Coordinates of C-alpha atoms in Angstrom, one line a residue:
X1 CA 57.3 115.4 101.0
X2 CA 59.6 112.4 100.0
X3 CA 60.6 112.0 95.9
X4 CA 62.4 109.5 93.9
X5 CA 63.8 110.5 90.7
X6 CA 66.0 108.7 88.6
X7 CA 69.7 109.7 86.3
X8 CA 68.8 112.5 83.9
X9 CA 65.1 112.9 84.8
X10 CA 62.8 115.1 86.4
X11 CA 59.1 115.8 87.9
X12 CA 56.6 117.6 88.3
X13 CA 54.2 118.0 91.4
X14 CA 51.2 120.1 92.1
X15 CA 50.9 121.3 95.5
X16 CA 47.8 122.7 97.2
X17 CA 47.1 123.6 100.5
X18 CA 43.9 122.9 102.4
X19 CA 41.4 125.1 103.0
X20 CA 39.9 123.3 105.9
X21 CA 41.6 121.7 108.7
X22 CA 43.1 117.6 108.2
X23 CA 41.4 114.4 109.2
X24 CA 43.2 110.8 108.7
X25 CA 40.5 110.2 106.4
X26 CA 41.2 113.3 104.4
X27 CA 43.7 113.4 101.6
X28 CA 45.7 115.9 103.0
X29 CA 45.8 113.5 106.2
X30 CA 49.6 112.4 106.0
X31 CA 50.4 116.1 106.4
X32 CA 51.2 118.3 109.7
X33 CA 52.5 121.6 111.0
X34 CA 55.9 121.2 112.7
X35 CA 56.2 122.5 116.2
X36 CA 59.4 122.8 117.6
X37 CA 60.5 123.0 120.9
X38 CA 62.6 126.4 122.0
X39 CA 65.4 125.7 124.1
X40 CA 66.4 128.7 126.9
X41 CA 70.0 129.8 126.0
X42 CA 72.8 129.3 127.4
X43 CA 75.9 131.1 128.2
X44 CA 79.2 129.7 128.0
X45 CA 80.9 131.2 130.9
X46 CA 79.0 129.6 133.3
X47 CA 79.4 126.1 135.2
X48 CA 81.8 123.8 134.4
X49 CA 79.4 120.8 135.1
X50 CA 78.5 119.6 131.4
X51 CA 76.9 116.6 130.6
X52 CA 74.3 116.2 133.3
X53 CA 71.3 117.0 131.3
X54 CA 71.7 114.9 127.7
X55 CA 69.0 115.2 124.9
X56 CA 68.9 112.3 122.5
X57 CA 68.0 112.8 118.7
X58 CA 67.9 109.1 117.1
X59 CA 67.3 107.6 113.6
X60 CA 68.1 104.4 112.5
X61 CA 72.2 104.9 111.8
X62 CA 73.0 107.5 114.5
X63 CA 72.1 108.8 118.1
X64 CA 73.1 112.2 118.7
X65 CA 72.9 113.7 121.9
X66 CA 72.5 117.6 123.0
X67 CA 73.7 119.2 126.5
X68 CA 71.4 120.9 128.0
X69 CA 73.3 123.2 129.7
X70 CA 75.2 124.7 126.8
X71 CA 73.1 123.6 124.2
X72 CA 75.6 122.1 122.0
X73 CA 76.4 118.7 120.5
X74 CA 78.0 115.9 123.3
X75 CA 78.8 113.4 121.3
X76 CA 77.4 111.0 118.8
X77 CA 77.0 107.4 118.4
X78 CA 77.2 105.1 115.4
X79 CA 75.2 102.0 116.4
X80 CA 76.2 99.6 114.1
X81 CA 79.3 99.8 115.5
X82 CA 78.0 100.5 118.8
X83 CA 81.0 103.2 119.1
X84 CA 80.1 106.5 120.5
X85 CA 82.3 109.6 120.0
X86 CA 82.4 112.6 122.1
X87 CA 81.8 115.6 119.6
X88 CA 81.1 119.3 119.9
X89 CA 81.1 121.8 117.2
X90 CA 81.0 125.4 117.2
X91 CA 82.8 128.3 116.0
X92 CA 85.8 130.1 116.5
X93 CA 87.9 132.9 114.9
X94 CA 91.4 134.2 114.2
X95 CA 92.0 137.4 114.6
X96 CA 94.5 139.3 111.5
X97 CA 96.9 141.5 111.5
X98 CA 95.8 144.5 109.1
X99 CA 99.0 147.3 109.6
X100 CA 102.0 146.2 107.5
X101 CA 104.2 148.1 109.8
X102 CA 102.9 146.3 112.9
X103 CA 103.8 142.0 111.0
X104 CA 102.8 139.7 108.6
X105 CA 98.8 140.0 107.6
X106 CA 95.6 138.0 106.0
X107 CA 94.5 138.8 102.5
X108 CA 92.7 137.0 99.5
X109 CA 96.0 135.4 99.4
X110 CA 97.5 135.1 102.7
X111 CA 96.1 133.7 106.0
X112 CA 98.3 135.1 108.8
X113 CA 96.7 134.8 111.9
X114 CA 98.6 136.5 115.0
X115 CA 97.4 134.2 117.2
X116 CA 95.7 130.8 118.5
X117 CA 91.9 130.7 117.4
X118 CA 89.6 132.4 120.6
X119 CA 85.8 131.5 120.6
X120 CA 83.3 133.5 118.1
X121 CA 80.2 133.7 120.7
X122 CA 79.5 133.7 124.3
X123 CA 76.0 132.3 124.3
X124 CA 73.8 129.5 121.9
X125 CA 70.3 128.7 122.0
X126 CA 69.0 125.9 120.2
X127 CA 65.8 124.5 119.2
X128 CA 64.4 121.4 117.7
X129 CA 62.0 120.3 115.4
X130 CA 61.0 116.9 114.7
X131 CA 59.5 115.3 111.9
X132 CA 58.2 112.2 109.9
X133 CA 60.7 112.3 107.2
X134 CA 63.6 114.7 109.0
X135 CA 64.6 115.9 112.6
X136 CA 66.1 119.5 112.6
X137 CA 68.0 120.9 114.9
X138 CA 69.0 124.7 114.7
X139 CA 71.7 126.5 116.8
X140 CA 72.2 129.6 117.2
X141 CA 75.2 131.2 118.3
X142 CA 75.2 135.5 119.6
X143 CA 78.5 137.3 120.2
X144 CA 77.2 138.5 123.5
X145 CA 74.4 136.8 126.2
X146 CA 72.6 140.2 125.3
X147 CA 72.4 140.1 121.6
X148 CA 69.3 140.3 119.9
X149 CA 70.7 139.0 116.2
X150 CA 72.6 136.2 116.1
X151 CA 76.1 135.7 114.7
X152 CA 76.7 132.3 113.4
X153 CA 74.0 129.4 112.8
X154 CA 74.1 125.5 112.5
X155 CA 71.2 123.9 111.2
X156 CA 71.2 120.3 111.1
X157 CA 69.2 117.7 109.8
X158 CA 68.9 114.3 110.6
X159 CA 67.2 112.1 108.0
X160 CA 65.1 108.9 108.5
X161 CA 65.3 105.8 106.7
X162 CA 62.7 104.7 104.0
X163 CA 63.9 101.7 102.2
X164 CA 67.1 102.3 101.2
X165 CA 67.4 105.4 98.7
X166 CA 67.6 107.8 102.0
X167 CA 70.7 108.1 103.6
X168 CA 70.1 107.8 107.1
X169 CA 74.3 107.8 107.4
X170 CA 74.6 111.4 106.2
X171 CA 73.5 114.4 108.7
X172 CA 73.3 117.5 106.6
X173 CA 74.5 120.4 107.9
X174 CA 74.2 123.8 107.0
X175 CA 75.4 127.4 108.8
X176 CA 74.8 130.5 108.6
X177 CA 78.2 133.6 109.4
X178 CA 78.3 136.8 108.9
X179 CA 78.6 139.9 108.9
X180 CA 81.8 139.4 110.5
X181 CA 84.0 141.8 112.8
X182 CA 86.6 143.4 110.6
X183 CA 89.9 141.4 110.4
X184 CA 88.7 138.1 111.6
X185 CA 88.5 134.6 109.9
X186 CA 85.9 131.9 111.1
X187 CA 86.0 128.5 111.3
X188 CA 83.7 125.3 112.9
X189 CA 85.4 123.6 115.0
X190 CA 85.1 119.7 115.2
X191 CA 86.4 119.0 118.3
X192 CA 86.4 114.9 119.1
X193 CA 87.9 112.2 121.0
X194 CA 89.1 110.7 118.3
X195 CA 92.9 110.1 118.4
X196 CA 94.2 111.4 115.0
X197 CA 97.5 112.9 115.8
X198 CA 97.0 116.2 114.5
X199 CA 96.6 114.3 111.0
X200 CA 93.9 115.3 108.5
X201 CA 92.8 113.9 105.0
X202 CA 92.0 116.1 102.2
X203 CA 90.9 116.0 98.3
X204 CA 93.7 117.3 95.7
X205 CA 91.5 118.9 93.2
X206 CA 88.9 116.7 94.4
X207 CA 90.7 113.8 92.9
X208 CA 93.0 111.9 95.1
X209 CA 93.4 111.6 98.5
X210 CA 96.5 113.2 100.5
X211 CA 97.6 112.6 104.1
X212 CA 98.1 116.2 105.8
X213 CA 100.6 115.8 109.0
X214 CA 101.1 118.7 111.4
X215 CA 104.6 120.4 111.4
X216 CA 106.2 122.7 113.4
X217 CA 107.5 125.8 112.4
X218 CA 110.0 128.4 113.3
X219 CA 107.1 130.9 112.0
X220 CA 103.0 130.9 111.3
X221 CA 102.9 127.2 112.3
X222 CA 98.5 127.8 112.2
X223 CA 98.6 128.9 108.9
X224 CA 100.7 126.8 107.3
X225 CA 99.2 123.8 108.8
X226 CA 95.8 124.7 106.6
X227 CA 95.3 122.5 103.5
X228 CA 93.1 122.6 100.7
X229 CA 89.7 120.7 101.1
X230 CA 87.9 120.9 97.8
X231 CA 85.1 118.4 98.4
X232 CA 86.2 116.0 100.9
X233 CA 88.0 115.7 104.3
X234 CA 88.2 113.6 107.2
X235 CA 90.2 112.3 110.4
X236 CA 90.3 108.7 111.7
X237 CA 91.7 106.9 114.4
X238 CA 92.4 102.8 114.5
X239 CA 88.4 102.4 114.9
X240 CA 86.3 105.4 113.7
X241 CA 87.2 107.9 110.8
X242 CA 84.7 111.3 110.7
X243 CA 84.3 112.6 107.2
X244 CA 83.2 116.0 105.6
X245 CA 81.9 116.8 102.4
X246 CA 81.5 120.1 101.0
X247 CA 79.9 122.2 98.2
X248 CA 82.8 124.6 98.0
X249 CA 86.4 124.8 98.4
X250 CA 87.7 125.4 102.2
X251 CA 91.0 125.8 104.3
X252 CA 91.2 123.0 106.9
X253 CA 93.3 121.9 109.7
X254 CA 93.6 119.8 112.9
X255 CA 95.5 122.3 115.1
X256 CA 94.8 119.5 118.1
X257 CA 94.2 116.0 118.6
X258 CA 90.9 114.9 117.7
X259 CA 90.1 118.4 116.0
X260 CA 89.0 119.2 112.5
X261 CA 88.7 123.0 111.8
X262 CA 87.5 124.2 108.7
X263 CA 87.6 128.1 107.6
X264 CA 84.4 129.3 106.4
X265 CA 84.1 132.8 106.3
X266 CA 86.5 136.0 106.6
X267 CA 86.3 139.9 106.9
X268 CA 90.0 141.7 106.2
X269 CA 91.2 144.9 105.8
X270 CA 94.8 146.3 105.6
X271 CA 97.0 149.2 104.2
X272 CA 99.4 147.1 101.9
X273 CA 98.6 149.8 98.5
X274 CA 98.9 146.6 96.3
X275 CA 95.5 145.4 98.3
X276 CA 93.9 148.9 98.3
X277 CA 94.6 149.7 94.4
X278 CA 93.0 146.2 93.4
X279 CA 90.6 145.7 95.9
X280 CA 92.1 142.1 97.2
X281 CA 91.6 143.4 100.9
X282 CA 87.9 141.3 101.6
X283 CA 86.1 144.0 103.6
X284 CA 82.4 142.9 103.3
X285 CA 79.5 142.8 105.4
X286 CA 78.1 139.6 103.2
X287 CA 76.6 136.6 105.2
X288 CA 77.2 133.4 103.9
X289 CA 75.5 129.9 104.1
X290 CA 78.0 127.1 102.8
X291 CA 76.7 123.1 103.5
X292 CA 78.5 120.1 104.9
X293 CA 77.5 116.5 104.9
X294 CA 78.8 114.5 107.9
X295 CA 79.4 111.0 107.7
X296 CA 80.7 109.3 110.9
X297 CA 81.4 104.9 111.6
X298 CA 84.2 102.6 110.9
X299 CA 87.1 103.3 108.2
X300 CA 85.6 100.6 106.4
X301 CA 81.7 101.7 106.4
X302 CA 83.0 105.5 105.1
X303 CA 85.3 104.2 102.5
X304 CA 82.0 103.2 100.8
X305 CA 80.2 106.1 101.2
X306 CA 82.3 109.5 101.2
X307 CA 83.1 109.1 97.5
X308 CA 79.3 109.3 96.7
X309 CA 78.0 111.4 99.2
X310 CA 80.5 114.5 98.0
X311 CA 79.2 113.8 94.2
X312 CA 75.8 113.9 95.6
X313 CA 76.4 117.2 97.6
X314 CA 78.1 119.1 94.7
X315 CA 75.4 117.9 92.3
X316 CA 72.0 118.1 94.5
X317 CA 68.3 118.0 92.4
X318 CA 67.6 121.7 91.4
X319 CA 64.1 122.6 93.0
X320 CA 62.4 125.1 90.6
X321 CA 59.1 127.0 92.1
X322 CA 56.7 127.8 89.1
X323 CA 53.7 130.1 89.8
X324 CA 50.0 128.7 90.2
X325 CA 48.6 128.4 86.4
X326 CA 45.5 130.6 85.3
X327 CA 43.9 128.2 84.4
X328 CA 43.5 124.7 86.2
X329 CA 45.5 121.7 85.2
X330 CA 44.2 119.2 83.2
X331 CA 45.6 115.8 83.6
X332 CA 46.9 114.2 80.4
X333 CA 46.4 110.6 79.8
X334 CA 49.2 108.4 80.1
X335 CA 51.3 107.7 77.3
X336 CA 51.7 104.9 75.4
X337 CA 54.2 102.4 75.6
X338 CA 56.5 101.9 78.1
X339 CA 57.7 105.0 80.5
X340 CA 61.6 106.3 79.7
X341 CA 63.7 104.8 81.9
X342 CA 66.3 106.4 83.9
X343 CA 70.1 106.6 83.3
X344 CA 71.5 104.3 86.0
X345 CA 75.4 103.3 86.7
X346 CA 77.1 101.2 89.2
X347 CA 77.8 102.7 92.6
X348 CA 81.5 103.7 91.5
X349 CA 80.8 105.3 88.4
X350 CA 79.7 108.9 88.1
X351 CA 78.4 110.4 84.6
X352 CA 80.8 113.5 84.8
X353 CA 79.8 115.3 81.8
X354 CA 76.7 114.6 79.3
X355 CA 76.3 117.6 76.7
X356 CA 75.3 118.5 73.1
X357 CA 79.2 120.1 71.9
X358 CA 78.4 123.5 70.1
X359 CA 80.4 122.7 67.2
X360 CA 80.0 120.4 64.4
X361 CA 83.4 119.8 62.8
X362 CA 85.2 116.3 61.8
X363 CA 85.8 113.4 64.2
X364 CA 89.6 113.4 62.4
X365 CA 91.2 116.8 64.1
X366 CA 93.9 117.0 61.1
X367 CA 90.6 117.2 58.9
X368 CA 88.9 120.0 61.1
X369 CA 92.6 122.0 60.9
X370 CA 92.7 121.5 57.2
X371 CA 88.7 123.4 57.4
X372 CA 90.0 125.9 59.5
X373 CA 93.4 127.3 58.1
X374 CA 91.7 127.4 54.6
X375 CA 90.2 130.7 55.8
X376 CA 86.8 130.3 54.6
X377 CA 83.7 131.0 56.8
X378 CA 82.3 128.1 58.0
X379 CA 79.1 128.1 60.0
X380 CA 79.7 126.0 63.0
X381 CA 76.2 123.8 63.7
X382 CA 75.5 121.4 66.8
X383 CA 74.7 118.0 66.1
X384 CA 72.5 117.3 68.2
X385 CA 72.3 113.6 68.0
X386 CA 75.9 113.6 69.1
X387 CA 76.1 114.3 72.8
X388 CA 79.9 114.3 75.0
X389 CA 79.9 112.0 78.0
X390 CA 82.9 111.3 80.0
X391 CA 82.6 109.2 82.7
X392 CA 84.5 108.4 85.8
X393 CA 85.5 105.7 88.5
X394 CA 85.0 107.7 92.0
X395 CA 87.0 105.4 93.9
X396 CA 91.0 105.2 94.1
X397 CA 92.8 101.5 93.6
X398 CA 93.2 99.5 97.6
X399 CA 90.5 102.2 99.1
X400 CA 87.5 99.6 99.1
X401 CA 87.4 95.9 98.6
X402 CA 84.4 95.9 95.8
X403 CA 84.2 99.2 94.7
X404 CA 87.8 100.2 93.6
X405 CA 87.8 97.6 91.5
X406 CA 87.5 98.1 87.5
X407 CA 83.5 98.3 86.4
X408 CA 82.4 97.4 82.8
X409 CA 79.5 98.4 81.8
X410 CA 77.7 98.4 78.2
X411 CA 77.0 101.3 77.0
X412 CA 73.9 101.0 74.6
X413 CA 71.9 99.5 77.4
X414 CA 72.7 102.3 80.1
X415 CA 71.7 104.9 77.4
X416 CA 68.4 103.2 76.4
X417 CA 66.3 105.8 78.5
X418 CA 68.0 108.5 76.4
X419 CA 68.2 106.9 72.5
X420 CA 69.5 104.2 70.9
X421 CA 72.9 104.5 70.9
X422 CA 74.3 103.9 67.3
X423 CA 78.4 104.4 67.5
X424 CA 80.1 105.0 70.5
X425 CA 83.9 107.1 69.8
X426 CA 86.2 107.1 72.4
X427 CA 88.1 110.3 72.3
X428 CA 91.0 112.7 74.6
X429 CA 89.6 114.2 77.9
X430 CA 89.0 117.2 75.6
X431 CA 87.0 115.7 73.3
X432 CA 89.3 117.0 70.7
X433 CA 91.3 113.9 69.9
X434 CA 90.6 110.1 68.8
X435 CA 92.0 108.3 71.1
X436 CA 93.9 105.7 68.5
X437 CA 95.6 109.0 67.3
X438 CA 96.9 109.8 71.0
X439 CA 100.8 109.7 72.2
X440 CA 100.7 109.3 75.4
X441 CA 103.3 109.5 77.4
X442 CA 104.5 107.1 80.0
X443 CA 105.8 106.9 83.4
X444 CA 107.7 104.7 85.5
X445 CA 106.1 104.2 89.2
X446 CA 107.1 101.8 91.9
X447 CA 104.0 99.9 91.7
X448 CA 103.8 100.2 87.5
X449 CA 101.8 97.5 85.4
X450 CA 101.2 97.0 81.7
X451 CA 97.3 97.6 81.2
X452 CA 95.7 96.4 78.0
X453 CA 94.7 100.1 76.0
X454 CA 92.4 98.9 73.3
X455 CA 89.9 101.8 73.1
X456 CA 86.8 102.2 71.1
X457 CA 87.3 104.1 67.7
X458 CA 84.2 104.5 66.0
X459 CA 83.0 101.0 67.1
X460 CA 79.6 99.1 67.4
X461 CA 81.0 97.5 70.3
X462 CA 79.6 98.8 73.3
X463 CA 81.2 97.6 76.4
X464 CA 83.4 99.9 78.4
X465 CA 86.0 98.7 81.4
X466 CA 87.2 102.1 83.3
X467 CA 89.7 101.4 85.8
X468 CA 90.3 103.2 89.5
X469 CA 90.2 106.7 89.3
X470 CA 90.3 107.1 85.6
X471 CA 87.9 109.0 82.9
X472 CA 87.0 108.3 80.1
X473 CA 85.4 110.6 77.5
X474 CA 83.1 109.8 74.2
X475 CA 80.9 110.5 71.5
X476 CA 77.9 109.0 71.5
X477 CA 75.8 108.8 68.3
X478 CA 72.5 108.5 68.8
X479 CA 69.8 107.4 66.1
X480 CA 68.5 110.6 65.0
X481 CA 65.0 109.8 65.1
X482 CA 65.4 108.7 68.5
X483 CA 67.1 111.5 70.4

């Protein structure tokens, strides 16, 4: 089932399920039962002939294609840019070093690995599912050709295109690791033929993009060539760049050319007494089931998108179940007057915070002090036609033509689905601050440039520039009667 909702709102739907079998001329006519189709598996110690039996999964922005005879990905193609990639991805681990007195080892701190990475599995099997609205493909990957459980999972889905809210560009990607052998750390392995020269891209704090080069060193040259990837990383070459986006922090690396490895999951254990007397040592048997979004075309096609598509992975609808009522559901009659309309920004912006504060104190902080050194009680209220908002510009100055440049927007008329906006108070990133009453300190950079920093302070004026990469926070008074 395909829905639409807008900023800041939500629906409700009712589902039932047929008690007699569909028609086209029935209303439940535009459903179906998936079938898949279950592919044998497939060892990986066994010809060295690849590439002979390719299966092709298509939508509109991407053809992917499956090898038969190991049952993982070949390579994909973007077909705008007509450009296809050779790609395979599966896992591999590190194996740690967990006796003090035998080197260096891995804990909740420390990645030490004693070695290169050696593959995780031995067999996959994989099977596919297509559908109207999404194509799924789900690998599994088993330790041994024996096993009955598997070890690791990949579960990708490959989205169509209807109009142009669905992203056919983004293949979502979820996995499945765990429970792990004890002192081993697991990572997918992108390996491409992309010619990146061991260079990666990652987020810092999910901020600002940093160029990661591979160095050599004397000692633990793996390890310390794993970065930080808090929402976003990628490699590129002069014609195609492949991007990640993530719903959680991750080690990554590109320990070869054309490779992007990034650490999922580990299992450790050592004798250090520090690790044993505060339990830092990461001896579980948990499973867990992080997401990726993969994005793959030109430099210039994912500059546009990356920045969004990481905003739109941490921040995914929340899909609440509710119980079948007692009683049956009556349907209201519409309401009058016109629908609330949603909360809608240009593609570079993103609504970073929108909340009721839990205090109720004096826009002037020297007054709220003044309340709060005289020692009396004060009961501290929220005003709840006051609300927080900070927003932000996603995009970095030079990293697209259009979108990294400065956006203004009016205020009162985004809002308009939400109240009538009566004063609009610019205010610190805090929110404890006016921002007229700010010293802000200055620094001299190579490419530096006086910016004019008039700011709202309690204005009726409505209009708001924010510049590359910058956030700006506010107090938004609403007409009480509205809100």
């Amino acid at each position: 089932m395909l829905v639409e909702l807008g900023g800041l709102q939500h629906r409700k739907y009712l589902i039932k399920l047929s008690e007699k079998l569909c028609s086209q001329k029935s209303e439940c006519g535009w459903t179906y039962r998936a079938k898949g189709v279950l592919f044998e598996r497939r060892g990986v110690g066994g010809s060295p002939r690849t590439g002979r039996r390719l299966l092709p999964v298509l939508n509109e922005c991407y053809r992917l294609m499956f090898d038969q005879d190991t049952n993982l990905l070949h390579s994909i193609t973007h077909l705008q840019d007509k450009r296809r990639v050779r790609m395979t991805q599966d896992f591999w681990e590190y194996h740690a070093n967990g006796d003090t007195k035998a080197g260096p080892i891995s804990d909740n701190y420390i990645f030490t690995g004693n070695s290169s990475a050696v593959r995780a599995y031995k067999a996959v099997q994989m099977e596919i599912i297509p559908g109207k609205v999404v194509t799924e493909i789900r690998q599994l990957f088993f330790r041994e050709e024996s096993d009955r459980d598997y070890a690791f999972s990949i579960t990708t889905r490959v989205p169509e295109c209807y109009g142009s809210r669905v992203r056919c560009h983004r293949l979502e990607q979820t996995y499945s690791l765990g429970p792990l052998r004890l002192n081993t750390e697991v990572v997918l392995r992108s390996s491409t033929s992309l010619k990146n020269n061991q260079t990666v891209f990652t987020d810092d704090n999910g901020y600002q993009m940093m160029e990661r080069k591979h160095r050599m060193f004397i000692n633990n040259t793996i390890a310390r060539n794993f970065f930080p990837m808090v929402r976003t990383a990628y490699i590129a070459d002069a014609l195609s760049r492949l991007v990640l986006v993530s719903d959680r922090a991750h080690g990554v690396s590109s320990q070869a050319d054309g490779q992007l490895e990034v650490m999922l999951h580990r299992r450790l254990w050592n004798n250090l007494p520090w690790n044993l007397g505060y339990n830092l040592t990461l001896n579980d048997s948990s499973v867990v089931r992080p997401a990726l979004w993969l994005t793959l075309g030109s430099v210039n096609t994912t500059s546009k998108l990356h920045q969004r598509e990481a905003i739109e992975l941490q921040h995914r609808p929340v899909v609440m179940v509710i119980d079948q009522p007692e009683k049956p559901r009556q349907v209201k009659e519409p309401r009058k007057g016109s629908p609330s309309l949603p909360v809608v920004l240009p593609p570079n912006l993103h609504l970073l915070s929108f909340s009721i504060p839990g205090w109720n104190y004096s826009s002037d902080h020297h007054v709220h002090l003044r309340r709060v050194q005289s020692g009396q009680e004060l009961r501290s209220e929220p005003d709840y036609s006051r609300v927080l908002l900070r927003i932000m510009h996603i995009f970095e100055e030079g990293e697209d033509a259009e979108l990294s440049k400065p956006v203004t927007i009016n205020m009162k008329e985004v809002l308009q689905g939400v109240g009538e906006v009566k004063v609009l108070e610019e205010r610190s990133l805090t929110g404890t601050w006016d921002i007229g009453s700010l010293q802000r300190w200055k620094w001299k950079t190579t490419n530096s440039h006086e910016t004019d920093d008039k700011r709202q302070q309690g204005s009726a004026e409505f209009n708001v520039t924010i510049t590359p990469k910058e956030i700006r926070t506010f107090f938004v008074q609403f007409e009480a009667r509205n809100f």
